[in-house]
Amino acid sequence: MTVTALPARTTHEGAPAHHGGALAVRPDQTMWTPEQAAVLRQSGIKDNVAAAELSSFLHLCQRTGLDPFSRQIYLIGRWSKKDGRDVYTPQTGIDGYRVIAQRVTAQTGGTYGYEDTVWCDQSGRWRDVWLAPEPPAAAKVTVIRNGQRFSAVAAFREYVQTFPDGNPKGLWAKMPAGQIAKCAEALALRKAFPHDLAGVYTAEEMAQAENAEQEQAAPEQPRRAQRAEPGPWEQQAPPTQQAPRRDFLAEAQAAADADEVRALWSIAKRAGA
C-alpha cells in the first residue's frame, strides 16, 4: 500500500494555479474568448455543439483546473441518434484524475494513496499480477484518502472497446489488464474525490461509447442555409459595445476658441457627422 501525505498550501480557497497567455482560462471569465474558441474548433469541436455544452465545459475547466489547451481535458462529440447531432461530453485521461487528486490533497493537507491493484479471472479468483494471455474478467482498485478506503471494481465486458465483430480494439486488445485497471482507478478516485471529479470521465471509461457509435453512424449533414440566430460560437463572444455618439454641436458651443472649433469640425467631418 502506498499513501502520500502532502503539506497544505495557502492559495485562495485552494484555487488551482492559472498560467498566463492568450489561451489561459481565467477563473472569472464567463465565456470562451475568440482566441480560445478558435483553438477549440481546431481540436475537432463541430459547429453543432450546443452553447450550453460549451458553457458547461468552461465551468468544468475552471472547477478542475485542467487545461484544455495543454490536452489535459477534452470535449468529445459522439453521434446521438436520439438528438440527431453529436452530443459532447467532457473527457480526460487517468493522468488528469491523478493531477486533481494530488492537487486537492496538497491544498487540504490530507493523505492519499492506493492499495495494490488486483485482477479477477473468469472463475472469480483475484490475482495481484495478470500474466494470462486472455483479458481479465475485472480489476479492483482501492484509493485511501485520509485513512478511509474507497474501493471500485470494473468489469472488462462493460468497458472494453470493440470492433463491429466484437473483438477488442486498440489498447484494449494490446493491454487489456492495464486498460481495465485504469477504469477501476477512475471509479475509485471519483468515490474518494466526488466533488472534484464529478461530471468528467476518463477516456478509458468512455471508449465503450464508441461501440454503439459504430452501429449508428452519423448521416451526412446537408448544407444549411444561413441562419439568422447566432450559433454556439457566436454566443460565446461578448456583444460588441458601440461607442456613444458625440454631440459635436454642443462641444463647438462650449469651445474656448476658434482653433478648437476648427479641430472639432475636422473630427466631425471624418466621422461623417
mmCIF file of C-alpha atoms in Angstrom:
data_model
loop_
_atom_site.group_PDB
_atom_site.id
_atom_site.type_symbol
_atom_site.label_atom_id
_atom_site.label_comp_id
_atom_site.label_asym_id
_atom_site.label_seq_id
_atom_site.Cartn_x
_atom_site.Cartn_y
_atom_site.Cartn_z
ATOM 1 C CA MET A 1 0.000 0.000 0.000
ATOM 2 C CA THR A 2 1.228 3.465 -0.886
ATOM 3 C CA VAL A 3 -0.065 6.555 0.915
ATOM 4 C CA THR A 4 1.103 10.075 0.126
ATOM 5 C CA ALA A 5 0.936 12.892 2.686
ATOM 6 C CA LEU A 6 1.218 16.377 1.216
ATOM 7 C CA PRO A 7 1.509 19.713 3.087
ATOM 8 C CA ALA A 8 -1.338 22.174 2.904
ATOM 9 C CA ARG A 9 -0.982 25.192 0.635
ATOM 10 C CA THR A 10 -2.292 28.663 1.306
ATOM 11 C CA THR A 11 -3.764 29.502 -2.099
ATOM 12 C CA HIS A 12 -7.003 31.444 -2.217
ATOM 13 C CA GLU A 13 -9.689 28.892 -1.317
ATOM 14 C CA GLY A 14 -7.487 26.207 -2.799
ATOM 15 C CA ALA A 15 -7.880 27.527 -6.318
ATOM 16 C CA PRO A 16 -5.593 25.863 -8.873
ATOM 17 C CA ALA A 17 -2.808 27.899 -10.365
ATOM 18 C CA HIS A 18 -3.617 29.556 -13.699
ATOM 19 C CA HIS A 19 -0.901 30.361 -16.174
ATOM 20 C CA GLY A 20 -0.744 33.494 -18.279
ATOM 21 C CA GLY A 21 -1.126 33.852 -22.021
ATOM 22 C CA ALA A 22 -3.901 34.495 -24.508
ATOM 23 C CA LEU A 23 -5.307 30.965 -24.043
ATOM 24 C CA ALA A 24 -5.232 30.947 -20.233
ATOM 25 C CA VAL A 25 -8.592 30.060 -18.677
ATOM 26 C CA ARG A 26 -9.310 32.739 -16.092
ATOM 27 C CA PRO A 27 -11.408 31.863 -13.038
ATOM 28 C CA ASP A 28 -13.614 34.935 -13.591
ATOM 29 C CA GLN A 29 -14.414 34.538 -17.297
ATOM 30 C CA THR A 30 -17.977 33.573 -18.239
ATOM 31 C CA MET A 31 -17.472 32.552 -21.878
ATOM 32 C CA TRP A 32 -14.732 31.410 -24.223
ATOM 33 C CA THR A 33 -12.697 34.207 -25.782
ATOM 34 C CA PRO A 34 -12.405 34.363 -29.609
ATOM 35 C CA GLU A 35 -8.802 33.089 -29.364
ATOM 36 C CA GLN A 36 -9.825 30.168 -27.161
ATOM 37 C CA ALA A 37 -12.833 29.341 -29.354
ATOM 38 C CA ALA A 38 -10.647 29.231 -32.473
ATOM 39 C CA VAL A 39 -8.325 26.647 -30.906
ATOM 40 C CA LEU A 40 -11.229 24.569 -29.574
ATOM 41 C CA ARG A 41 -12.768 24.440 -33.050
ATOM 42 C CA GLN A 42 -9.453 23.258 -34.479
ATOM 43 C CA SER A 43 -9.387 20.480 -31.872
ATOM 44 C CA GLY A 44 -12.421 18.852 -33.509
ATOM 45 C CA ILE A 45 -15.435 20.505 -31.857
ATOM 46 C CA LYS A 46 -18.008 20.955 -34.618
ATOM 47 C CA ASP A 47 -20.483 23.769 -35.155
ATOM 48 C CA ASN A 48 -23.344 21.524 -33.987
ATOM 49 C CA VAL A 49 -22.111 21.783 -30.403
ATOM 50 C CA ALA A 50 -24.690 23.330 -28.085
ATOM 51 C CA ALA A 51 -23.922 26.642 -26.423
ATOM 52 C CA ALA A 52 -24.833 25.052 -23.085
ATOM 53 C CA GLU A 53 -22.220 22.333 -23.668
ATOM 54 C CA LEU A 54 -19.540 24.964 -24.300
ATOM 55 C CA SER A 55 -20.511 26.909 -21.178
ATOM 56 C CA SER A 56 -20.587 23.752 -19.062
ATOM 57 C CA PHE A 57 -17.148 22.760 -20.383
ATOM 58 C CA LEU A 58 -15.721 26.161 -19.428
ATOM 59 C CA HIS A 59 -17.124 25.851 -15.907
ATOM 60 C CA LEU A 60 -15.659 22.348 -15.591
ATOM 61 C CA CYS A 61 -12.202 23.518 -16.710
ATOM 62 C CA GLN A 62 -12.341 26.302 -14.120
ATOM 63 C CA ARG A 63 -13.505 23.953 -11.354
ATOM 64 C CA THR A 64 -10.996 21.166 -12.013
ATOM 65 C CA GLY A 65 -8.072 23.371 -13.028
ATOM 66 C CA LEU A 66 -7.404 21.128 -16.060
ATOM 67 C CA ASP A 67 -6.159 22.970 -19.144
ATOM 68 C CA PRO A 68 -7.941 22.124 -22.429
ATOM 69 C CA PHE A 69 -5.131 23.783 -24.386
ATOM 70 C CA SER A 70 -2.479 21.540 -22.802
ATOM 71 C CA ARG A 71 -4.501 18.433 -23.724
ATOM 72 C CA GLN A 72 -5.395 17.705 -20.100
ATOM 73 C CA ILE A 73 -9.135 17.698 -20.800
ATOM 74 C CA TYR A 74 -11.219 17.424 -23.976
ATOM 75 C CA LEU A 75 -14.775 17.958 -25.189
ATOM 76 C CA ILE A 76 -15.578 14.850 -27.242
ATOM 77 C CA GLY A 77 -18.582 14.617 -29.579
ATOM 78 C CA ARG A 78 -20.367 11.330 -30.268
ATOM 79 C CA TRP A 79 -23.276 10.921 -32.640
ATOM 80 C CA SER A 80 -26.652 10.543 -30.920
ATOM 81 C CA LYS A 81 -29.488 9.149 -32.991
ATOM 82 C CA LYS A 82 -31.935 10.394 -30.366
ATOM 83 C CA ASP A 83 -30.707 14.003 -30.525
ATOM 84 C CA GLY A 84 -29.888 13.959 -34.240
ATOM 85 C CA ARG A 85 -26.468 15.504 -33.628
ATOM 86 C CA ASP A 86 -23.152 14.985 -31.896
ATOM 87 C CA VAL A 87 -23.563 15.136 -28.116
ATOM 88 C CA TYR A 88 -20.438 16.449 -26.397
ATOM 89 C CA THR A 89 -19.004 15.019 -23.177
ATOM 90 C CA PRO A 90 -16.027 16.329 -21.155
ATOM 91 C CA GLN A 91 -13.267 13.741 -21.055
ATOM 92 C CA THR A 92 -9.778 13.414 -19.588
ATOM 93 C CA GLY A 93 -7.172 10.703 -19.131
ATOM 94 C CA ILE A 94 -6.389 8.900 -15.903
ATOM 95 C CA ASP A 95 -3.428 11.276 -15.511
ATOM 96 C CA GLY A 96 -5.891 14.172 -15.299
ATOM 97 C CA TYR A 97 -7.668 12.422 -12.425
ATOM 98 C CA ARG A 98 -4.358 11.911 -10.639
ATOM 99 C CA VAL A 99 -3.434 15.589 -11.090
ATOM 100 C CA ILE A 100 -6.704 16.656 -9.459
ATOM 101 C CA ALA A 101 -6.350 14.160 -6.596
ATOM 102 C CA GLN A 102 -2.791 15.291 -5.839
ATOM 103 C CA ARG A 103 -3.743 18.976 -6.073
ATOM 104 C CA VAL A 104 -6.701 18.620 -3.716
ATOM 105 C CA THR A 105 -4.601 16.608 -1.263
ATOM 106 C CA ALA A 106 -1.891 19.285 -1.281
ATOM 107 C CA GLN A 107 -4.446 22.051 -0.772
ATOM 108 C CA THR A 108 -6.186 20.339 2.146
ATOM 109 C CA GLY A 109 -3.106 18.849 3.800
ATOM 110 C CA GLY A 110 -4.574 15.351 3.817
ATOM 111 C CA THR A 111 -3.254 11.984 2.673
ATOM 112 C CA TYR A 112 -3.993 9.979 -0.448
ATOM 113 C CA GLY A 113 -2.695 6.680 -1.790
ATOM 114 C CA TYR A 114 -3.506 3.253 -3.177
ATOM 115 C CA GLU A 115 -3.618 -0.385 -2.233
ATOM 116 C CA ASP A 116 -2.200 -2.833 -4.777
ATOM 117 C CA THR A 117 -4.354 -3.309 -7.882
ATOM 118 C CA VAL A 118 -5.827 -6.802 -8.265
ATOM 119 C CA TRP A 119 -7.403 -8.567 -11.250
ATOM 120 C CA CYS A 120 -10.102 -11.232 -11.317
ATOM 121 C CA ASP A 121 -10.157 -14.265 -13.631
ATOM 122 C CA GLN A 122 -13.256 -15.890 -15.085
ATOM 123 C CA SER A 123 -13.556 -18.243 -12.087
ATOM 124 C CA GLY A 124 -13.685 -15.380 -9.582
ATOM 125 C CA ARG A 125 -10.144 -15.703 -8.198
ATOM 126 C CA TRP A 126 -8.258 -12.455 -7.558
ATOM 127 C CA ARG A 127 -4.604 -12.061 -8.572
ATOM 128 C CA ASP A 128 -2.094 -9.297 -7.817
ATOM 129 C CA VAL A 129 -0.489 -9.615 -11.261
ATOM 130 C CA TRP A 130 -2.072 -10.558 -14.583
ATOM 131 C CA LEU A 131 0.017 -12.877 -16.767
ATOM 132 C CA ALA A 132 -2.626 -14.808 -18.700
ATOM 133 C CA PRO A 133 -2.914 -14.201 -22.464
ATOM 134 C CA GLU A 134 -6.666 -13.645 -22.244
ATOM 135 C CA PRO A 135 -8.133 -10.453 -20.731
ATOM 136 C CA PRO A 136 -9.075 -10.405 -17.032
ATOM 137 C CA ALA A 137 -12.735 -10.502 -16.106
ATOM 138 C CA ALA A 138 -12.390 -7.450 -13.854
ATOM 139 C CA ALA A 139 -9.986 -5.215 -11.964
ATOM 140 C CA LYS A 140 -10.220 -3.746 -8.463
ATOM 141 C CA VAL A 141 -8.542 -0.568 -7.226
ATOM 142 C CA THR A 142 -8.685 0.838 -3.696
ATOM 143 C CA VAL A 143 -7.915 4.503 -3.028
ATOM 144 C CA ILE A 144 -7.147 5.570 0.537
ATOM 145 C CA ARG A 145 -7.944 9.175 1.377
ATOM 146 C CA ASN A 146 -7.359 10.462 4.894
ATOM 147 C CA GLY A 147 -7.390 6.882 6.186
ATOM 148 C CA GLN A 148 -10.693 5.919 4.551
ATOM 149 C CA ARG A 149 -10.803 3.180 1.887
ATOM 150 C CA PHE A 150 -12.674 3.692 -1.395
ATOM 151 C CA SER A 151 -12.790 0.518 -3.499
ATOM 152 C CA ALA A 152 -14.173 0.049 -7.009
ATOM 153 C CA VAL A 153 -14.472 -2.927 -9.352
ATOM 154 C CA ALA A 154 -14.645 -2.535 -13.141
ATOM 155 C CA ALA A 155 -15.853 -5.476 -15.255
ATOM 156 C CA PHE A 156 -13.969 -5.929 -18.530
ATOM 157 C CA ARG A 157 -17.079 -6.657 -20.620
ATOM 158 C CA GLU A 158 -18.678 -3.369 -19.543
ATOM 159 C CA TYR A 159 -15.782 -1.143 -20.623
ATOM 160 C CA VAL A 160 -13.960 -2.912 -23.471
ATOM 161 C CA GLN A 161 -13.849 -1.051 -26.784
ATOM 162 C CA THR A 162 -14.572 -3.400 -29.683
ATOM 163 C CA PHE A 163 -14.690 -3.687 -33.442
ATOM 164 C CA PRO A 164 -18.119 -4.320 -35.034
ATOM 165 C CA ASP A 165 -17.381 -8.074 -34.827
ATOM 166 C CA GLY A 166 -16.979 -7.840 -31.034
ATOM 167 C CA ASN A 167 -13.197 -8.288 -30.849
ATOM 168 C CA PRO A 168 -11.244 -5.914 -28.569
ATOM 169 C CA LYS A 169 -9.894 -2.830 -30.305
ATOM 170 C CA GLY A 170 -6.740 -0.725 -29.926
ATOM 171 C CA LEU A 171 -5.182 -0.706 -26.468
ATOM 172 C CA TRP A 172 -7.977 -2.954 -25.221
ATOM 173 C CA ALA A 173 -6.509 -5.691 -27.421
ATOM 174 C CA LYS A 174 -2.853 -4.891 -26.667
ATOM 175 C CA MET A 175 -3.007 -4.071 -22.930
ATOM 176 C CA PRO A 176 -6.376 -5.256 -21.563
ATOM 177 C CA ALA A 177 -5.217 -5.561 -17.942
ATOM 178 C CA GLY A 178 -3.876 -2.013 -17.904
ATOM 179 C CA GLN A 179 -6.967 -0.528 -19.543
ATOM 180 C CA ILE A 180 -9.462 -2.108 -17.163
ATOM 181 C CA ALA A 181 -7.250 -1.159 -14.195
ATOM 182 C CA LYS A 182 -7.458 2.490 -15.305
ATOM 183 C CA CYS A 183 -11.259 2.246 -15.348
ATOM 184 C CA ALA A 184 -11.303 0.810 -11.829
ATOM 185 C CA GLU A 185 -8.904 3.522 -10.657
ATOM 186 C CA ALA A 186 -11.136 6.237 -12.134
ATOM 187 C CA LEU A 187 -14.172 4.789 -10.339
ATOM 188 C CA ALA A 188 -12.289 4.638 -7.030
ATOM 189 C CA LEU A 189 -10.903 8.170 -7.378
ATOM 190 C CA ARG A 190 -14.385 9.500 -8.139
ATOM 191 C CA LYS A 191 -15.621 7.902 -4.914
ATOM 192 C CA ALA A 192 -12.744 9.407 -2.940
ATOM 193 C CA PHE A 193 -12.973 12.875 -4.552
ATOM 194 C CA PRO A 194 -16.660 13.186 -5.564
ATOM 195 C CA HIS A 195 -16.857 16.983 -5.572
ATOM 196 C CA ASP A 196 -13.667 17.473 -7.550
ATOM 197 C CA LEU A 197 -14.214 14.751 -10.179
ATOM 198 C CA ALA A 198 -17.974 14.943 -10.729
ATOM 199 C CA GLY A 199 -19.033 15.475 -14.331
ATOM 200 C CA VAL A 200 -15.800 14.442 -16.065
ATOM 201 C CA TYR A 201 -14.954 10.921 -17.222
ATOM 202 C CA THR A 202 -11.753 9.292 -18.411
ATOM 203 C CA ALA A 203 -11.047 8.243 -21.985
ATOM 204 C CA GLU A 204 -10.720 4.618 -20.849
ATOM 205 C CA GLU A 205 -14.213 4.659 -19.323
ATOM 206 C CA MET A 206 -15.783 6.259 -22.384
ATOM 207 C CA ALA A 207 -14.105 4.059 -25.024
ATOM 208 C CA GLN A 208 -17.060 1.666 -24.939
ATOM 209 C CA ALA A 209 -19.375 4.507 -26.002
ATOM 210 C CA GLU A 210 -17.850 4.270 -29.466
ATOM 211 C CA ASN A 211 -19.113 0.690 -29.823
ATOM 212 C CA ALA A 212 -22.701 1.863 -30.297
ATOM 213 C CA GLU A 213 -21.472 4.794 -32.382
ATOM 214 C CA GLN A 214 -20.132 2.320 -34.963
ATOM 215 C CA GLU A 215 -23.592 0.797 -35.311
ATOM 216 C CA GLN A 216 -25.351 4.125 -35.944
ATOM 217 C CA ALA A 217 -23.001 6.278 -37.956
ATOM 218 C CA ALA A 218 -23.938 9.922 -38.283
ATOM 219 C CA PRO A 219 -25.754 10.672 -41.553
ATOM 220 C CA GLU A 220 -24.199 13.171 -43.890
ATOM 221 C CA GLN A 221 -25.446 16.587 -42.895
ATOM 222 C CA PRO A 222 -26.990 18.712 -45.673
ATOM 223 C CA ARG A 223 -25.620 22.190 -46.201
ATOM 224 C CA ARG A 224 -27.640 24.547 -44.044
ATOM 225 C CA ALA A 225 -28.963 27.885 -45.135
ATOM 226 C CA GLN A 226 -27.505 30.886 -43.383
ATOM 227 C CA ARG A 227 -29.235 31.239 -40.044
ATOM 228 C CA ALA A 228 -30.467 34.458 -38.555
ATOM 229 C CA GLU A 229 -29.755 33.458 -34.952
ATOM 230 C CA PRO A 230 -26.134 33.315 -33.762
ATOM 231 C CA GLY A 231 -24.543 29.875 -33.494
ATOM 232 C CA PRO A 232 -22.964 28.443 -30.348
ATOM 233 C CA TRP A 233 -19.574 30.005 -31.047
ATOM 234 C CA GLU A 234 -21.079 33.435 -31.729
ATOM 235 C CA GLN A 235 -22.979 33.165 -28.440
ATOM 236 C CA GLN A 236 -19.643 32.735 -26.686
ATOM 237 C CA ALA A 237 -18.346 36.090 -27.913
ATOM 238 C CA PRO A 238 -19.258 39.145 -25.827
ATOM 239 C CA PRO A 239 -21.527 41.641 -27.606
ATOM 240 C CA THR A 240 -19.771 44.470 -29.363
ATOM 241 C CA GLN A 241 -20.036 47.708 -27.428
ATOM 242 C CA GLN A 242 -20.776 50.721 -29.622
ATOM 243 C CA ALA A 243 -19.142 53.958 -28.646
ATOM 244 C CA PRO A 244 -21.639 56.687 -27.658
ATOM 245 C CA ARG A 245 -22.418 59.213 -30.416
ATOM 246 C CA ARG A 246 -20.601 62.530 -29.884
ATOM 247 C CA ASP A 247 -22.590 65.768 -29.792
ATOM 248 C CA PHE A 248 -20.240 67.918 -31.892
ATOM 249 C CA LEU A 249 -22.627 70.914 -31.856
ATOM 250 C CA ALA A 250 -22.633 71.063 -28.060
ATOM 251 C CA GLU A 251 -18.849 70.689 -27.976
ATOM 252 C CA ALA A 252 -18.428 73.516 -30.517
ATOM 253 C CA GLN A 253 -20.668 75.830 -28.488
ATOM 254 C CA ALA A 254 -18.545 75.108 -25.416
ATOM 255 C CA ALA A 255 -15.235 75.537 -27.279
ATOM 256 C CA ALA A 256 -12.782 78.049 -25.835
ATOM 257 C CA ASP A 257 -11.558 79.483 -29.155
ATOM 258 C CA ALA A 258 -11.755 79.240 -32.950
ATOM 259 C CA ASP A 259 -8.880 76.761 -33.172
ATOM 260 C CA GLU A 260 -10.777 74.281 -31.024
ATOM 261 C CA VAL A 261 -13.909 74.739 -33.167
ATOM 262 C CA ARG A 262 -11.911 74.069 -36.361
ATOM 263 C CA ALA A 263 -10.414 70.918 -34.783
ATOM 264 C CA LEU A 264 -13.872 69.672 -33.813
ATOM 265 C CA TRP A 265 -15.177 70.379 -37.334
ATOM 266 C CA SER A 266 -12.329 68.302 -38.813
ATOM 267 C CA ILE A 267 -13.067 65.368 -36.478
ATOM 268 C CA ALA A 268 -16.808 65.575 -37.204
ATOM 269 C CA LYS A 269 -16.166 65.587 -40.970
ATOM 270 C CA ARG A 270 -14.026 62.445 -40.765
ATOM 271 C CA ALA A 271 -16.668 60.750 -38.630
ATOM 272 C CA GLY A 272 -19.372 61.567 -41.178
ATOM 273 C CA ALA A 273 -21.371 63.628 -38.713
#
